[in-house]
GROMACS .gro file of N, CA and C in nm:
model
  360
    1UNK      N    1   0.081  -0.120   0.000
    1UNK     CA    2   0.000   0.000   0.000
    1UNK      C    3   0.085   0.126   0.000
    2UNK      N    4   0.194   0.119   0.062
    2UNK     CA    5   0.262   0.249   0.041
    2UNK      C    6   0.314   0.289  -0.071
    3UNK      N    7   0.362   0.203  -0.144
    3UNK     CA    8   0.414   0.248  -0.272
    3UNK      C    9   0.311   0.287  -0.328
    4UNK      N   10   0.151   0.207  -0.342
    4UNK     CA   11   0.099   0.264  -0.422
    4UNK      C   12   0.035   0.418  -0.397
    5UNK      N   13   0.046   0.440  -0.281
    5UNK     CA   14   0.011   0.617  -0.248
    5UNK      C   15   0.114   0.715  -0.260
    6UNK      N   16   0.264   0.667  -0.293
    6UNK     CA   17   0.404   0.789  -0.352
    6UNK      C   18   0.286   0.844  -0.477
    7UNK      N   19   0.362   0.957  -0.482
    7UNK     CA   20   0.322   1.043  -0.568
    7UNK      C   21   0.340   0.998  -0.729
    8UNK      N   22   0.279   0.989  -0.842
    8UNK     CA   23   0.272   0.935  -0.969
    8UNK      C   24   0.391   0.966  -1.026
    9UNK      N   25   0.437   1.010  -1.032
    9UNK     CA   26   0.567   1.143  -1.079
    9UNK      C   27   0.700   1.102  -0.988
   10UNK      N   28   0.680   1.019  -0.935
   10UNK     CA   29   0.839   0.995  -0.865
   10UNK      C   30   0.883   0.836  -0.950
   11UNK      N   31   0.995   0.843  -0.962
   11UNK     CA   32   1.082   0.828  -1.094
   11UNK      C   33   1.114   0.655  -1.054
   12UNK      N   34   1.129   0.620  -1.112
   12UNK     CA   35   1.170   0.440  -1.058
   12UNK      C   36   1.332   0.450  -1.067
   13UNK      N   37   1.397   0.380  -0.998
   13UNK     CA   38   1.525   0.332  -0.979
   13UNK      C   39   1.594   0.332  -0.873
   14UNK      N   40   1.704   0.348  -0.863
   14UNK     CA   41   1.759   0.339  -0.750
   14UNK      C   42   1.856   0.489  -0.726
   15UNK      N   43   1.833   0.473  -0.567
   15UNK     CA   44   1.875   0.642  -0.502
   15UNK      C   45   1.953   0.607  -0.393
   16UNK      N   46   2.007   0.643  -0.306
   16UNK     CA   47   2.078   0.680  -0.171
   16UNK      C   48   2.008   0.830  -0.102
   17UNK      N   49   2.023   0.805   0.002
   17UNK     CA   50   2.017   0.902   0.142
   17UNK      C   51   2.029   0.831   0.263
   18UNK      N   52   1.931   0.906   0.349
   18UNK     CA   53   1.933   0.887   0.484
   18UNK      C   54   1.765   0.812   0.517
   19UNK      N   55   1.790   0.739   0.653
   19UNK     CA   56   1.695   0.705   0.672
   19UNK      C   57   1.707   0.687   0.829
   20UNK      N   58   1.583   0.704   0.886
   20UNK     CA   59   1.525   0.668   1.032
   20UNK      C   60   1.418   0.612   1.055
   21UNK      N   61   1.430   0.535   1.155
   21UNK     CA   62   1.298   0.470   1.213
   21UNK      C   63   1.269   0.485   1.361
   22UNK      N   64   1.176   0.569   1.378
   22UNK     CA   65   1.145   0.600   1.518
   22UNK      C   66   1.221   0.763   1.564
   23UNK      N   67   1.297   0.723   1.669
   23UNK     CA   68   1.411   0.804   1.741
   23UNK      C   69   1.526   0.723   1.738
   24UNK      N   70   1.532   0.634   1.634
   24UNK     CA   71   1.666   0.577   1.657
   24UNK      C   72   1.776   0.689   1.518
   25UNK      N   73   1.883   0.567   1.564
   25UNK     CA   74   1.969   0.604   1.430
   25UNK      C   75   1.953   0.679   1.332
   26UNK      N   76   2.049   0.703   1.209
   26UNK     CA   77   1.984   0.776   1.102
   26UNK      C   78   2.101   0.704   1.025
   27UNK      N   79   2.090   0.549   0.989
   27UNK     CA   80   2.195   0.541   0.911
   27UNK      C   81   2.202   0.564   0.773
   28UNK      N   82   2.333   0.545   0.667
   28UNK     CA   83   2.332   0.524   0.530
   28UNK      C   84   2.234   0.457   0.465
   29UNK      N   85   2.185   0.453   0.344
   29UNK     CA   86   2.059   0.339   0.267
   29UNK      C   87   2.036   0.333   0.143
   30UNK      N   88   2.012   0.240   0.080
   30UNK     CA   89   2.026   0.267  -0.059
   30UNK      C   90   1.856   0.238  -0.090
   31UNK      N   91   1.791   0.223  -0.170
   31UNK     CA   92   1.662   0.276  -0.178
   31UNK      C   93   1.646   0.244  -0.341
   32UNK      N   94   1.547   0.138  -0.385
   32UNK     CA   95   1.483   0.106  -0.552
   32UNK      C   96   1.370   0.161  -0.527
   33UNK      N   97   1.286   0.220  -0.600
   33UNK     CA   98   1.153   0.207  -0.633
   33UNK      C   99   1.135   0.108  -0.782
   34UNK      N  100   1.036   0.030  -0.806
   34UNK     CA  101   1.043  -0.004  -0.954
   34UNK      C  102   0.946  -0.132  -0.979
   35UNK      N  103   0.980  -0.175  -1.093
   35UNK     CA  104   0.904  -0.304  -1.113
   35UNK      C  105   0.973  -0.391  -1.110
   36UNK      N  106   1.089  -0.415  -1.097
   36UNK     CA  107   1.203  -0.497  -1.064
   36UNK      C  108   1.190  -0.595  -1.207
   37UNK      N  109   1.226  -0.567  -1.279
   37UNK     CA  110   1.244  -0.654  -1.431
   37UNK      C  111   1.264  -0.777  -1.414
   38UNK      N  112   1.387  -0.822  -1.336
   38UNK     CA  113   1.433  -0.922  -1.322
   38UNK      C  114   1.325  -1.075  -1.294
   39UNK      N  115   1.282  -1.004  -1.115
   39UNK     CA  116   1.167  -1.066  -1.089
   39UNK      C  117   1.022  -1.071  -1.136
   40UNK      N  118   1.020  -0.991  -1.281
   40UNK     CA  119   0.887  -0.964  -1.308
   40UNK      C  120   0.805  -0.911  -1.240
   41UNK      N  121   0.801  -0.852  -1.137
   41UNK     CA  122   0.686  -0.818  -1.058
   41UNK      C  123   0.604  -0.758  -1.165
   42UNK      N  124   0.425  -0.756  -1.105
   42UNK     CA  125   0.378  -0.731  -1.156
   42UNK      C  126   0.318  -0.555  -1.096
   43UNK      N  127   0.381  -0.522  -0.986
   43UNK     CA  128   0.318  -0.422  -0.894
   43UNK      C  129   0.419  -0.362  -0.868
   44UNK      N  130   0.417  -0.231  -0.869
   44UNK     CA  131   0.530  -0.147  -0.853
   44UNK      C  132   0.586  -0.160  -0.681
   45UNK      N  133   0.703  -0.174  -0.634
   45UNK     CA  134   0.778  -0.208  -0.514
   45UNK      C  135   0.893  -0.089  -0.454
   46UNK      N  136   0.884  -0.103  -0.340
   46UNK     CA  137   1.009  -0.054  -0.309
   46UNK      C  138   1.109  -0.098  -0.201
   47UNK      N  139   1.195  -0.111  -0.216
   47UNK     CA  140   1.337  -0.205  -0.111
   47UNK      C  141   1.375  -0.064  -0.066
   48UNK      N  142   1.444  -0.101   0.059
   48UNK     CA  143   1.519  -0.017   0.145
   48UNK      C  144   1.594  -0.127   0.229
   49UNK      N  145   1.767  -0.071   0.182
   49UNK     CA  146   1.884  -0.180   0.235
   49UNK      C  147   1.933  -0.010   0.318
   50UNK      N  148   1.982  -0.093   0.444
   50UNK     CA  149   1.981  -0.012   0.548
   50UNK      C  150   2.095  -0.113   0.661
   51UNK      N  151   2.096  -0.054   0.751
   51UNK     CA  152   2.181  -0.118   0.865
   51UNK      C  153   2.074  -0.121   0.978
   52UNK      N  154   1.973  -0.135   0.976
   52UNK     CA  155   1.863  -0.145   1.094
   52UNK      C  156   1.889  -0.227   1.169
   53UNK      N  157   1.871  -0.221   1.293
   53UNK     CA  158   1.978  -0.350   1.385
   53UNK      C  159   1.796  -0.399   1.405
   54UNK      N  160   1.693  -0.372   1.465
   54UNK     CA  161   1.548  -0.407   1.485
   54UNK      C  162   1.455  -0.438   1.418
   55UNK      N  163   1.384  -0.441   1.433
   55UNK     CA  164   1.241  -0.459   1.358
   55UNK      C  165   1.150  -0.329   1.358
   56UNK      N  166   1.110  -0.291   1.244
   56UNK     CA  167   1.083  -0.178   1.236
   56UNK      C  168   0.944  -0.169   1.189
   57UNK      N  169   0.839  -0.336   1.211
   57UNK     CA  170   0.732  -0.288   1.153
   57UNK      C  171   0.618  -0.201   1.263
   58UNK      N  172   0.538  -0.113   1.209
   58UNK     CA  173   0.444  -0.057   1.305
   58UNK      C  174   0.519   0.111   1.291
   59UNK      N  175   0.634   0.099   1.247
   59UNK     CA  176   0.711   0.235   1.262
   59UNK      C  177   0.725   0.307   1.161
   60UNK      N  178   0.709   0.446   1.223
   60UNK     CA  179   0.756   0.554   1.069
   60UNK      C  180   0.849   0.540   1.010
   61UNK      N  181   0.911   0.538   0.859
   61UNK     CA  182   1.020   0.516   0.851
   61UNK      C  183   1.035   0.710   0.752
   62UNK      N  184   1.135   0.747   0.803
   62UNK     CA  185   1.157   0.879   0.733
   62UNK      C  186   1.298   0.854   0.669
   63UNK      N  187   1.262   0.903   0.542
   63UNK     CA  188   1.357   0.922   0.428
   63UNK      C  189   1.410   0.980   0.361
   64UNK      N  190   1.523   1.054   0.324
   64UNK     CA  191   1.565   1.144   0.268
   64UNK      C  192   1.634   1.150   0.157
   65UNK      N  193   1.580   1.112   0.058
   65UNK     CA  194   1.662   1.086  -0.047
   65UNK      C  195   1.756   1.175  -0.131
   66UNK      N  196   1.895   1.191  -0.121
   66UNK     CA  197   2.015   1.219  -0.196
   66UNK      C  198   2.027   1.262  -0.323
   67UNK      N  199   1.985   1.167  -0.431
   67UNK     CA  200   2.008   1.146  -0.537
   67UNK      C  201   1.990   0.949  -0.598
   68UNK      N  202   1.941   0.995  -0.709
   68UNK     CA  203   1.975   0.887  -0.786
   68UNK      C  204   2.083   0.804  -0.825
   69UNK      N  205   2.094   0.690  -0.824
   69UNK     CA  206   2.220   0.678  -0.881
   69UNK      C  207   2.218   0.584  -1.036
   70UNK      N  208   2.077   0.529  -1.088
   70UNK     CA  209   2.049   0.496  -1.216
   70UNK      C  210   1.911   0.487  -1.191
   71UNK      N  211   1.882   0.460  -1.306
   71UNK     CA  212   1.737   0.378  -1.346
   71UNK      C  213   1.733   0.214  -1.309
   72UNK      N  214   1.612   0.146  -1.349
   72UNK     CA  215   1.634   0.078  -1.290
   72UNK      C  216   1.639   0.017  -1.427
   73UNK      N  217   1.655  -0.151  -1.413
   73UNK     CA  218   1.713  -0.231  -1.542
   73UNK      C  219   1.705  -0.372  -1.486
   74UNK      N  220   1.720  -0.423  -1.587
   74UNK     CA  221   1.722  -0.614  -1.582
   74UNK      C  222   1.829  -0.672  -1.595
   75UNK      N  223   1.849  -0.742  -1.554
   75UNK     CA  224   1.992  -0.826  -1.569
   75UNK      C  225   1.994  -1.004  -1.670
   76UNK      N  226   2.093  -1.035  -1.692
   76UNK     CA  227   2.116  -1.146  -1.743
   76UNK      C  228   2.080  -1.253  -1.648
   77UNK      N  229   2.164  -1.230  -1.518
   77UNK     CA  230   2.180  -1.289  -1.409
   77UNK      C  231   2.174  -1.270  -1.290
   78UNK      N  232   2.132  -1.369  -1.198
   78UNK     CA  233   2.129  -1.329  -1.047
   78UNK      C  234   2.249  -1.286  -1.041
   79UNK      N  235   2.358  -1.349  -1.059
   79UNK     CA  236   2.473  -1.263  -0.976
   79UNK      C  237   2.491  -1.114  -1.070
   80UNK      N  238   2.446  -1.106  -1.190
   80UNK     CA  239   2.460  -0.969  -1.266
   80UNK      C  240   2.413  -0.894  -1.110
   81UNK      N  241   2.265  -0.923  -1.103
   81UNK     CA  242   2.163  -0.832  -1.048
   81UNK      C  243   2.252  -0.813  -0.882
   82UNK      N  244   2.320  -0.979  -0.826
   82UNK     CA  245   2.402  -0.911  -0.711
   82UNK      C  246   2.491  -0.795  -0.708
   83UNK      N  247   2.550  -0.876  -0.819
   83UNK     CA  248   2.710  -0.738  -0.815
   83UNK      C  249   2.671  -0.558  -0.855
   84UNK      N  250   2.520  -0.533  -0.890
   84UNK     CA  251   2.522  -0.441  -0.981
   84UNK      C  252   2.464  -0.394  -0.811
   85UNK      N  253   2.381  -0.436  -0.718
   85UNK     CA  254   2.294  -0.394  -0.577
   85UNK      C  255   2.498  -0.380  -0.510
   86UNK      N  256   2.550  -0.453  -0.502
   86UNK     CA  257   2.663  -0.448  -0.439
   86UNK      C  258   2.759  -0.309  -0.511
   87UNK      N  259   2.796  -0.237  -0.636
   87UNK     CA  260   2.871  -0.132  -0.678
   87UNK      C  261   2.731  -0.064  -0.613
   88UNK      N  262   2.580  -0.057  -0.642
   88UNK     CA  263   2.505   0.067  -0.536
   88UNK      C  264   2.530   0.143  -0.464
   89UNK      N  265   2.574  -0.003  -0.325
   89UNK     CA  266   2.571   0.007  -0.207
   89UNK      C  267   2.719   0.089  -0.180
   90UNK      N  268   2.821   0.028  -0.277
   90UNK     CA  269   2.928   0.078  -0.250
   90UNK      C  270   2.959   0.280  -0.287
   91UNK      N  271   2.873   0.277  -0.419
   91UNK     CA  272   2.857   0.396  -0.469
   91UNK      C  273   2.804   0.535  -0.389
   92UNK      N  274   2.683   0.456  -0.294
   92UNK     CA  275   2.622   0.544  -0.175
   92UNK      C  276   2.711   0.568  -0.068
   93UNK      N  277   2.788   0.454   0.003
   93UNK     CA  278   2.851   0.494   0.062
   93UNK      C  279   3.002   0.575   0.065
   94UNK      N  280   3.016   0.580  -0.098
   94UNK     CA  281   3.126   0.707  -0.097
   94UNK      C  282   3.050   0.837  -0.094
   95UNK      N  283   2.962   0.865  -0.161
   95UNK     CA  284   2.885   0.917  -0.164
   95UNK      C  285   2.839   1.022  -0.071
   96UNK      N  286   2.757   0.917   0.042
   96UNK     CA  287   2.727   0.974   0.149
   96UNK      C  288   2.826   1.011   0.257
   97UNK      N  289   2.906   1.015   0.249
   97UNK     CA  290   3.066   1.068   0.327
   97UNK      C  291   3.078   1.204   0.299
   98UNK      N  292   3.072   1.225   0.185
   98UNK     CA  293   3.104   1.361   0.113
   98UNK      C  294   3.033   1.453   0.239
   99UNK      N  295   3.046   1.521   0.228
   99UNK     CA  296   3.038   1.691   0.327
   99UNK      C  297   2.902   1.743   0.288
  100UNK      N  298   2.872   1.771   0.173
  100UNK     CA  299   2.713   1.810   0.115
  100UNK      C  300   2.611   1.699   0.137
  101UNK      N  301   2.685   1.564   0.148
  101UNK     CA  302   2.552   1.473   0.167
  101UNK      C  303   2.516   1.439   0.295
  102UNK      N  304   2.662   1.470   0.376
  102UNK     CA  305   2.685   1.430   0.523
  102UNK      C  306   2.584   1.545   0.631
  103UNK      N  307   2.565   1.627   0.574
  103UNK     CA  308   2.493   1.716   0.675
  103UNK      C  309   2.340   1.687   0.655
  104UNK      N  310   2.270   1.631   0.584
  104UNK     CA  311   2.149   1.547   0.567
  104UNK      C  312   2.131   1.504   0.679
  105UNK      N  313   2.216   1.441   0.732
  105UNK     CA  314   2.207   1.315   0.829
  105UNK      C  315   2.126   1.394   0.949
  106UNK      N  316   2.153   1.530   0.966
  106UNK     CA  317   2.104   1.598   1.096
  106UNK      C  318   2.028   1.677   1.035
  107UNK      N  319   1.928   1.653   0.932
  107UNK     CA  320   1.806   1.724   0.889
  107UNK      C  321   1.699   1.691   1.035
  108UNK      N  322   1.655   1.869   1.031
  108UNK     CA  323   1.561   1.833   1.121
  108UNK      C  324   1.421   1.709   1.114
  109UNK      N  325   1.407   1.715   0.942
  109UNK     CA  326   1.310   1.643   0.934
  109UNK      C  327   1.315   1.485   1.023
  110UNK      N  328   1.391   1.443   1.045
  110UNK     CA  329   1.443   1.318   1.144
  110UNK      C  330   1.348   1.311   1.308
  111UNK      N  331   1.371   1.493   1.363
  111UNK     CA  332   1.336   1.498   1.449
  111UNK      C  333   1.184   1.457   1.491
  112UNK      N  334   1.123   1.499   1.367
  112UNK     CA  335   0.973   1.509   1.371
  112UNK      C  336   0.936   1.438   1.374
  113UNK      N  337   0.967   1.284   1.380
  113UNK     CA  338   0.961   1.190   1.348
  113UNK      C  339   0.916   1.089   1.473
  114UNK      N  340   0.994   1.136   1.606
  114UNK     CA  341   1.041   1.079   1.717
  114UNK      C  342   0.852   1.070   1.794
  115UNK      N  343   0.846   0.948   1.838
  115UNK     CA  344   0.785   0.908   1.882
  115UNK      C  345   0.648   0.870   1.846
  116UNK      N  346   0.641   0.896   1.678
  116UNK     CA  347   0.538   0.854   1.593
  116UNK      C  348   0.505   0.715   1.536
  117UNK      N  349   0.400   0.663   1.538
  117UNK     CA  350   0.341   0.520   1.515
  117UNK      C  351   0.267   0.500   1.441
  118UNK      N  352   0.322   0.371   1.328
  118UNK     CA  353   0.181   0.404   1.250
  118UNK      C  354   0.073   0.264   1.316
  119UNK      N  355  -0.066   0.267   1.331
  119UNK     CA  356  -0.137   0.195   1.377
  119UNK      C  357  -0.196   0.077   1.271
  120UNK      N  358  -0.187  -0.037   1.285
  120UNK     CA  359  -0.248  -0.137   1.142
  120UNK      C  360  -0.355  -0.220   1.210
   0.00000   0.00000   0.00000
């Protein structure tokens, strides 16, 4: 259900920023929206690879997305499709080091966040 309420106009592929859940952390994340070619889906999806040490269902998750770093695409192969999620991950985290991306991390928007629930 959430994907299908993002806004029509937000772009499929894969991005980096920041992310939180709750009042915790605000770690690094890499972030697809898409139809995932590979797997065929038939319903538009979205992944979020993160360092979450918990379980985060029931919780807000706030997101801040960076930038893009492609579109999204199909692969030959599972390991194509590994190694291509693995240069991502690696790509965000040079990325997010940098000085312009690094001050994200203490966007207030994070704050607003703290102690909000979603109810199911």
């Amino acid at each position: 259900q959430v994907v299908e309420n993002f806004p029509s106009d937000i772009s499929t592929g894969i991005g980096y920023g920041w992310a939180c859940v709750g009042k915790g952390d605000v770690p690094k994340m890499v972030w697809s929206i898409g139809w995932n070619p590979f797997y065929m889906y038939i319903k538009k999806s979205e992944t979020t690879l993160s360092s979450f040490k918990d379980d985060f269902y029931g919780e807000i998750l706030g997101i801040v997305i960076r930038r893009y770093i492609q579109s999204e695409k199909n692969f030959s192969s599972l390991e194509a499709l590994i190694s291509a999620v693995q240069e991502d991950i690696e790509e965000a985290e040079r990325q997010l080091d940098l000085p312009e991306h690094l001050k994200l991390k203490d966007n207030n928007f994070f704050h607003l966040l703290e102690g909000k629930r979603v109810n199911h």
